[in-house]
């Protein structure tokens, strides 16, 4: 993904929508907790429901880090899913630190 492609998507979709993927396990529907990777399954549903309108996705790395290695696996699965299924969409890693308080 480059700036030109991002701009083309913004114009084509008439959208600046960047979807945050800040997935907290407590907010994931109960039926998804039965899946092998509930966080990824939740993200996948959000991505599939919004890809027509979104030009980018922004997972917040801290939400995944707090789950240890399972969180990193969920993050990798999420990014891979976007890249494989919606390659024209930008993925931005929100990995800032010290922005609260």
N, CA, C and O atoms as a DFTB+ gen file, in Angstrom:
404 C
 N C O
     1  1       0.862      -1.173       0.000
     2  2       0.000       0.000       0.000
     3  2       0.901       1.226       0.000
     4  3       1.865       1.308       0.762
     5  1       0.574       2.167      -0.859
     6  2       1.313       3.421      -0.885
     7  2       0.328       4.584      -0.820
     8  3      -0.887       4.386      -0.846
     9  1       0.860       5.782      -0.735
    10  2       0.011       6.967      -0.599
    11  2      -0.906       7.164      -1.798
    12  3      -2.048       7.599      -1.646
    13  1      -0.414       6.848      -2.977
    14  2      -1.236       6.998      -4.181
    15  2      -2.447       6.078      -4.122
    16  3      -3.567       6.497      -4.415
    17  1      -2.223       4.824      -3.744
    18  2      -3.328       3.863      -3.646
    19  2      -4.308       4.278      -2.552
    20  3      -5.521       4.151      -2.722
    21  1      -3.790       4.767      -1.442
    22  2      -4.666       5.253      -0.368
    23  2      -5.536       6.394      -0.876
    24  3      -6.744       6.407      -0.641
    25  1      -4.934       7.340      -1.564
    26  2      -5.695       8.465      -2.103
    27  2      -6.753       7.982      -3.093
    28  3      -7.883       8.469      -3.081
    29  1      -6.392       7.033      -3.945
    30  2      -7.363       6.477      -4.901
    31  2      -8.546       5.842      -4.173
    32  3      -9.692       6.006      -4.591
    33  1      -8.276       5.120      -3.091
    34  2      -9.355       4.512      -2.310
    35  2     -10.242       5.564      -1.653
    36  3     -11.462       5.407      -1.603
    37  1      -9.636       6.628      -1.154
    38  2     -10.404       7.713      -0.538
    39  2     -11.354       8.319      -1.563
    40  3     -12.527       8.550      -1.269
    41  1     -10.852       8.574      -2.753
    42  2     -11.677       9.165      -3.813
    43  2     -12.757       8.182      -4.258
    44  3     -13.924       8.554      -4.374
    45  1     -12.376       6.937      -4.505
    46  2     -13.320       5.925      -4.986
    47  2     -14.454       5.680      -3.985
    48  3     -15.622       5.593      -4.364
    49  1     -14.099       5.571      -2.725
    50  2     -15.099       5.264      -1.697
    51  2     -15.755       6.509      -1.109
    52  3     -16.745       6.422      -0.383
    53  1     -15.184       7.672      -1.436
    54  2     -15.641       8.927      -0.834
    55  2     -15.686       8.776       0.682
    56  3     -16.687       9.075       1.334
    57  1     -14.575       8.307       1.210
    58  2     -14.503       7.983       2.633
    59  2     -13.085       8.184       3.146
    60  3     -12.103       7.950       2.441
    61  1     -13.011       8.625       4.401
    62  2     -11.739       8.708       5.110
    63  2     -11.730       7.717       6.277
    64  3     -10.883       7.810       7.165
    65  1     -12.664       6.778       6.276
    66  2     -12.871       5.905       7.427
    67  2     -11.668       5.008       7.698
    68  3     -11.242       4.224       6.850
    69  1     -11.140       5.150       8.906
    70  2     -10.094       4.276       9.419
    71  2     -10.704       3.568      10.626
    72  3     -11.050       4.212      11.617
    73  1     -10.834       2.260      10.545
    74  2     -11.502       1.486      11.591
    75  2     -10.479       1.022      12.622
    76  3      -9.532       0.304      12.298
    77  1     -10.684       1.442      13.861
    78  2      -9.825       1.000      14.954
    79  2     -10.182      -0.414      15.374
    80  3     -11.354      -0.733      15.575
    81  1      -9.189      -1.244      15.505
    82  2      -9.402      -2.624      15.944
    83  2      -8.810      -2.777      17.343
    84  3      -7.762      -3.394      17.534
    85  1      -9.509      -2.199      18.308
    86  2      -9.096      -2.202      19.712
    87  2      -9.973      -3.211      20.450
    88  3     -10.853      -2.839      21.227
    89  1      -9.724      -4.455      20.198
    90  2     -10.627      -5.525      20.614
    91  2     -10.357      -5.984      22.045
    92  3      -9.332      -6.604      22.329
    93  1     -11.288      -5.672      22.932
    94  2     -11.208      -6.105      24.323
    95  2     -12.037      -7.373      24.487
    96  3     -13.199      -7.415      24.083
    97  1     -11.448      -8.391      25.071
    98  2     -12.143      -9.677      25.226
    99  2     -13.482      -9.532      25.942
   100  3     -14.436     -10.239      25.618
   101  1     -13.562      -8.628      26.908
   102  2     -14.791      -8.454      27.684
   103  2     -15.955      -7.967      26.817
   104  3     -17.117      -8.159      27.174
   105  1     -15.651      -7.349      25.701
   106  2     -16.687      -6.787      24.831
   107  2     -17.010      -7.682      23.631
   108  3     -17.862      -7.345      22.809
   109  1     -16.337      -8.798      23.541
   110  2     -16.573      -9.734      22.439
   111  2     -17.805     -10.573      22.770
   112  3     -17.923     -11.071      23.889
   113  1     -18.721     -10.738      21.818
   114  2     -19.926     -11.540      22.074
   115  2     -19.584     -12.958      22.558
   116  3     -18.604     -13.563      22.124
   117  1     -20.411     -13.460      23.456
   118  2     -20.165     -14.756      24.098
   119  2     -19.979     -15.894      23.093
   120  3     -19.137     -16.768      23.300
   121  1     -20.755     -15.893      22.012
   122  2     -20.656     -17.013      21.063
   123  2     -19.281     -17.097      20.409
   124  3     -18.873     -18.173      19.972
   125  1     -18.566     -15.987      20.336
   126  2     -17.229     -16.014      19.730
   127  2     -16.171     -16.565      20.688
   128  3     -15.101     -16.992      20.253
   129  1     -16.465     -16.557      21.983
   130  2     -15.503     -17.090      22.955
   131  2     -15.333     -18.602      22.818
   132  3     -14.401     -19.176      23.381
   133  1     -16.213     -19.237      22.084
   134  2     -16.100     -20.678      21.840
   135  2     -15.123     -20.984      20.703
   136  3     -14.740     -22.136      20.498
   137  1     -14.724     -19.943      19.967
   138  2     -13.795     -20.111      18.845
   139  2     -12.360     -20.219      19.368
   140  3     -12.068     -19.829      20.498
   141  1     -11.476     -20.752      18.528
   142  2     -10.064     -20.909      18.897
   143  2      -9.412     -19.560      19.210
   144  3      -8.635     -19.448      20.158
   145  1      -9.729     -18.542      18.414
   146  2      -9.145     -17.206      18.586
   147  2     -10.273     -16.172      18.559
   148  3     -10.560     -15.600      17.507
   149  1     -10.915     -15.928      19.709
   150  2     -12.067     -15.022      19.755
   151  2     -11.759     -13.600      19.277
   152  3     -12.598     -12.966      18.637
   153  1     -10.572     -13.104      19.581
   154  2     -10.220     -11.739      19.174
   155  2     -10.161     -11.652      17.650
   156  3     -10.733     -10.737      17.056
   157  1      -9.480     -12.591      17.024
   158  2      -9.421     -12.592      15.563
   159  2     -10.810     -12.747      14.951
   160  3     -11.147     -12.039      14.003
   161  1     -11.609     -13.654      15.474
   162  2     -12.960     -13.873      14.935
   163  2     -13.804     -12.604      15.027
   164  3     -14.568     -12.295      14.112
   165  1     -13.666     -11.878      16.121
   166  2     -14.375     -10.604      16.293
   167  2     -13.880      -9.589      15.267
   168  3     -14.675      -8.934      14.593
   169  1     -12.553      -9.466      15.159
   170  2     -11.974      -8.540      14.184
   171  2     -12.414      -8.881      12.765
   172  3     -12.769      -7.994      11.990
   173  1     -12.390     -10.155      12.433
   174  2     -12.770     -10.606      11.092
   175  2     -14.179     -10.140      10.748
   176  3     -14.433      -9.684       9.633
   177  1     -15.081     -10.253      11.695
   178  2     -16.464      -9.825      11.449
   179  2     -16.555      -8.312      11.262
   180  3     -17.319      -7.831      10.426
   181  1     -15.778      -7.569      12.038
   182  2     -15.755      -6.108      11.881
   183  2     -15.194      -5.743      10.508
   184  3     -15.753      -4.898       9.808
   185  1     -14.104      -6.373      10.132
   186  2     -13.465      -6.101       8.838
   187  2     -14.417      -6.422       7.685
   188  3     -14.588      -5.615       6.772
   189  1     -15.024      -7.580       7.732
   190  2     -15.942      -7.978       6.654
   191  2     -17.153      -7.051       6.563
   192  3     -17.687      -6.831       5.476
   193  1     -17.582      -6.515       7.686
   194  2     -18.752      -5.631       7.693
   195  2     -18.430      -4.204       7.260
   196  3     -19.330      -3.457       6.873
   197  1     -17.152      -3.817       7.320
   198  2     -16.805      -2.416       7.061
   199  2     -15.902      -2.186       5.859
   200  3     -15.674      -1.035       5.488
   201  1     -15.380      -3.237       5.239
   202  2     -14.372      -3.049       4.188
   203  2     -14.868      -2.225       3.004
   204  3     -14.064      -1.598       2.314
   205  1     -16.161      -2.214       2.758
   206  2     -16.691      -1.432       1.634
   207  2     -16.573       0.067       1.881
   208  3     -16.561       0.859       0.939
   209  1     -16.485       0.451       3.146
   210  2     -16.476       1.865       3.519
   211  2     -15.109       2.335       4.010
   212  3     -14.788       3.520       3.924
   213  1     -14.322       1.420       4.516
   214  2     -13.040       1.771       5.127
   215  2     -11.936       1.913       4.086
   216  3     -11.953       1.254       3.046
   217  1     -10.983       2.783       4.384
   218  2      -9.772       2.888       3.573
   219  2      -8.564       2.383       4.359
   220  3      -7.484       2.192       3.800
   221  1      -8.760       2.167       5.666
   222  2      -7.661       1.693       6.504
   223  2      -8.206       1.022       7.765
   224  3      -9.338       1.257       8.186
   225  1      -7.356       0.182       8.347
   226  2      -7.630      -0.439       9.644
   227  2      -6.463      -0.132      10.556
   228  3      -5.310      -0.105      10.125
   229  1      -6.776       0.102      11.834
   230  2      -5.728       0.497      12.771
   231  2      -5.834      -0.311      14.063
   232  3      -6.516       0.103      15.000
   233  1      -5.163      -1.461      14.115
   234  2      -5.135      -2.203      15.374
   235  2      -4.229      -1.495      16.387
   236  3      -3.122      -1.069      16.060
   237  1      -4.720      -1.382      17.611
   238  2      -3.942      -0.794      18.693
   239  2      -3.137      -1.922      19.334
   240  3      -3.699      -2.805      19.981
   241  1      -1.840      -1.886      19.153
   242  2      -0.962      -2.973      19.573
   243  2      -1.101      -3.279      21.067
   244  3      -1.002      -4.440      21.463
   245  1      -1.326      -2.273      21.893
   246  2      -1.429      -2.488      23.340
   247  2      -2.575      -3.429      23.708
   248  3      -2.468      -4.183      24.676
   249  1      -3.664      -3.394      22.951
   250  2      -4.788      -4.283      23.228
   251  2      -4.418      -5.745      22.983
   252  3      -5.008      -6.643      23.585
   253  1      -3.458      -5.985      22.116
   254  2      -3.028      -7.347      21.802
   255  2      -1.899      -7.788      22.733
   256  3      -1.844      -8.947      23.144
   257  1      -1.005      -6.863      23.062
   258  2       0.121      -7.172      23.943
   259  2      -0.330      -7.691      25.300
   260  3       0.307      -8.570      25.880
   261  1      -1.424      -7.146      25.798
   262  2      -1.861      -7.515      27.149
   263  2      -2.287      -8.979      27.240
   264  3      -2.450      -9.494      28.345
   265  1      -2.470      -9.654      26.122
   266  2      -2.824     -11.076      26.114
   267  2      -1.613     -11.968      25.867
   268  3      -1.759     -13.169      25.637
   269  1      -0.427     -11.387      25.913
   270  2       0.795     -12.164      25.733
   271  2       0.922     -12.725      24.323
   272  3       0.509     -12.087      23.354
   273  1       1.492     -13.914      24.213
   274  2       1.739     -14.495      22.889
   275  2       0.440     -14.743      22.128
   276  3       0.424     -14.648      20.900
   277  1      -0.646     -15.059      22.827
   278  2      -1.936     -15.254      22.149
   279  2      -2.402     -13.959      21.491
   280  3      -3.008     -13.981      20.420
   281  1      -2.116     -12.841      22.135
   282  2      -2.479     -11.549      21.556
   283  2      -1.712     -11.262      20.274
   284  3      -2.273     -10.756      19.302
   285  1      -0.421     -11.590      20.282
   286  2       0.386     -11.384      19.075
   287  2      -0.099     -12.277      17.937
   288  3      -0.083     -11.873      16.774
   289  1      -0.526     -13.481      18.274
   290  2      -1.073     -14.388      17.258
   291  2      -2.361     -13.806      16.677
   292  3      -2.579     -13.867      15.467
   293  1      -3.211     -13.243      17.534
   294  2      -4.455     -12.612      17.069
   295  2      -4.160     -11.425      16.161
   296  3      -4.814     -11.242      15.135
   297  1      -3.173     -10.622      16.545
   298  2      -2.803      -9.458      15.738
   299  2      -2.270      -9.900      14.376
   300  3      -2.660      -9.356      13.343
   301  1      -1.382     -10.885      14.382
   302  2      -0.839     -11.384      13.113
   303  2      -1.947     -11.949      12.225
   304  3      -1.964     -11.700      11.019
   305  1      -2.861     -12.698      12.809
   306  2      -3.968     -13.273      12.037
   307  2      -4.839     -12.173      11.450
   308  3      -5.306     -12.286      10.317
   309  1      -5.059     -11.114      12.215
   310  2      -5.880      -9.994      11.754
   311  2      -5.228      -9.283      10.575
   312  3      -5.874      -9.037       9.557
   313  1      -3.955      -8.958      10.715
   314  2      -3.243      -8.261       9.637
   315  2      -3.160      -9.148       8.395
   316  3      -3.358      -8.668       7.279
   317  1      -2.875     -10.410       8.575
   318  2      -2.811     -11.349       7.450
   319  2      -4.156     -11.447       6.750
   320  3      -4.220     -11.488       5.521
   321  1      -5.225     -11.484       7.526
   322  2      -6.568     -11.565       6.942
   323  2      -6.855     -10.345       6.070
   324  3      -7.375     -10.472       4.962
   325  1      -6.515      -9.176       6.573
   326  2      -6.734      -7.949       5.789
   327  2      -5.909      -8.000       4.507
   328  3      -6.431      -7.758       3.419
   329  1      -4.637      -8.312       4.633
   330  2      -3.743      -8.327       3.466
   331  2      -4.176      -9.361       2.425
   332  3      -4.068      -9.108       1.225
   333  1      -4.658     -10.505       2.864
   334  2      -5.063     -11.563       1.932
   335  2      -6.418     -11.312       1.290
   336  3      -6.631     -11.677       0.133
   337  1      -7.333     -10.698       2.021
   338  2      -8.706     -10.544       1.539
   339  2      -9.032      -9.153       1.017
   340  3      -9.907      -8.996       0.165
   341  1      -8.337      -8.151       1.519
   342  2      -8.592      -6.763       1.118
   343  2      -7.253      -6.046       0.921
   344  3      -6.945      -5.102       1.648
   345  1      -6.462      -6.485      -0.052
   346  2      -5.096      -5.971      -0.201
   347  2      -5.012      -4.486      -0.538
   348  3      -3.947      -3.885      -0.398
   349  1      -6.107      -3.890      -0.977
   350  2      -6.079      -2.464      -1.294
   351  2      -6.256      -1.583      -0.061
   352  3      -6.192      -0.358      -0.166
   353  1      -6.475      -2.186       1.098
   354  2      -6.700      -1.402       2.306
   355  2      -5.421      -1.294       3.126
   356  3      -4.650      -2.246       3.244
   357  1      -5.222      -0.126       3.680
   358  2      -4.040       0.169       4.481
   359  2      -4.208      -0.382       5.894
   360  3      -5.301      -0.333       6.459
   361  1      -3.127      -0.905       6.461
   362  2      -3.108      -1.312       7.866
   363  2      -2.092      -0.430       8.577
   364  3      -0.933      -0.342       8.173
   365  1      -2.545       0.220       9.638
   366  2      -1.706       1.118      10.428
   367  2      -1.571       0.515      11.821
   368  3      -2.580       0.293      12.490
   369  1      -0.365       0.250      12.268
   370  2      -0.163      -0.252      13.628
   371  2      -0.122       0.937      14.581
   372  3       0.767       1.783      14.491
   373  1      -1.076       0.995      15.479
   374  2      -1.098       2.037      16.511
   375  2      -0.257       1.514      17.669
   376  3      -0.750       0.782      18.526
   377  1       1.008       1.894      17.685
   378  2       1.941       1.372      18.678
   379  2       2.541       2.478      19.538
   380  3       3.644       2.337      20.067
   381  1       1.811       3.571      19.670
   382  2       2.330       4.686      20.468
   383  2       2.350       4.311      21.948
   384  3       1.638       3.402      22.374
   385  1       3.153       5.001      22.713
   386  2       3.256       4.782      24.149
   387  2       3.203       6.133      24.860
   388  3       3.640       7.150      24.320
   389  1       2.671       6.126      26.054
   390  2       2.678       7.326      26.879
   391  2       1.723       8.405      26.421
   392  3       1.950       9.582      26.703
   393  1       0.658       8.039      25.721
   394  2      -0.264       9.054      25.209
   395  2      -1.438       9.298      26.145
   396  3      -2.276      10.156      25.869
   397  1      -1.513       8.561      27.245
   398  2      -2.615       8.726      28.189
   399  2      -2.056       9.229      29.514
   400  3      -1.040       8.736      30.004
   401  1      -2.736      10.216      30.083
   402  2      -2.358      10.719      31.411
   403  2      -1.331      11.736      31.293
   404  3      -0.882      12.280      32.302
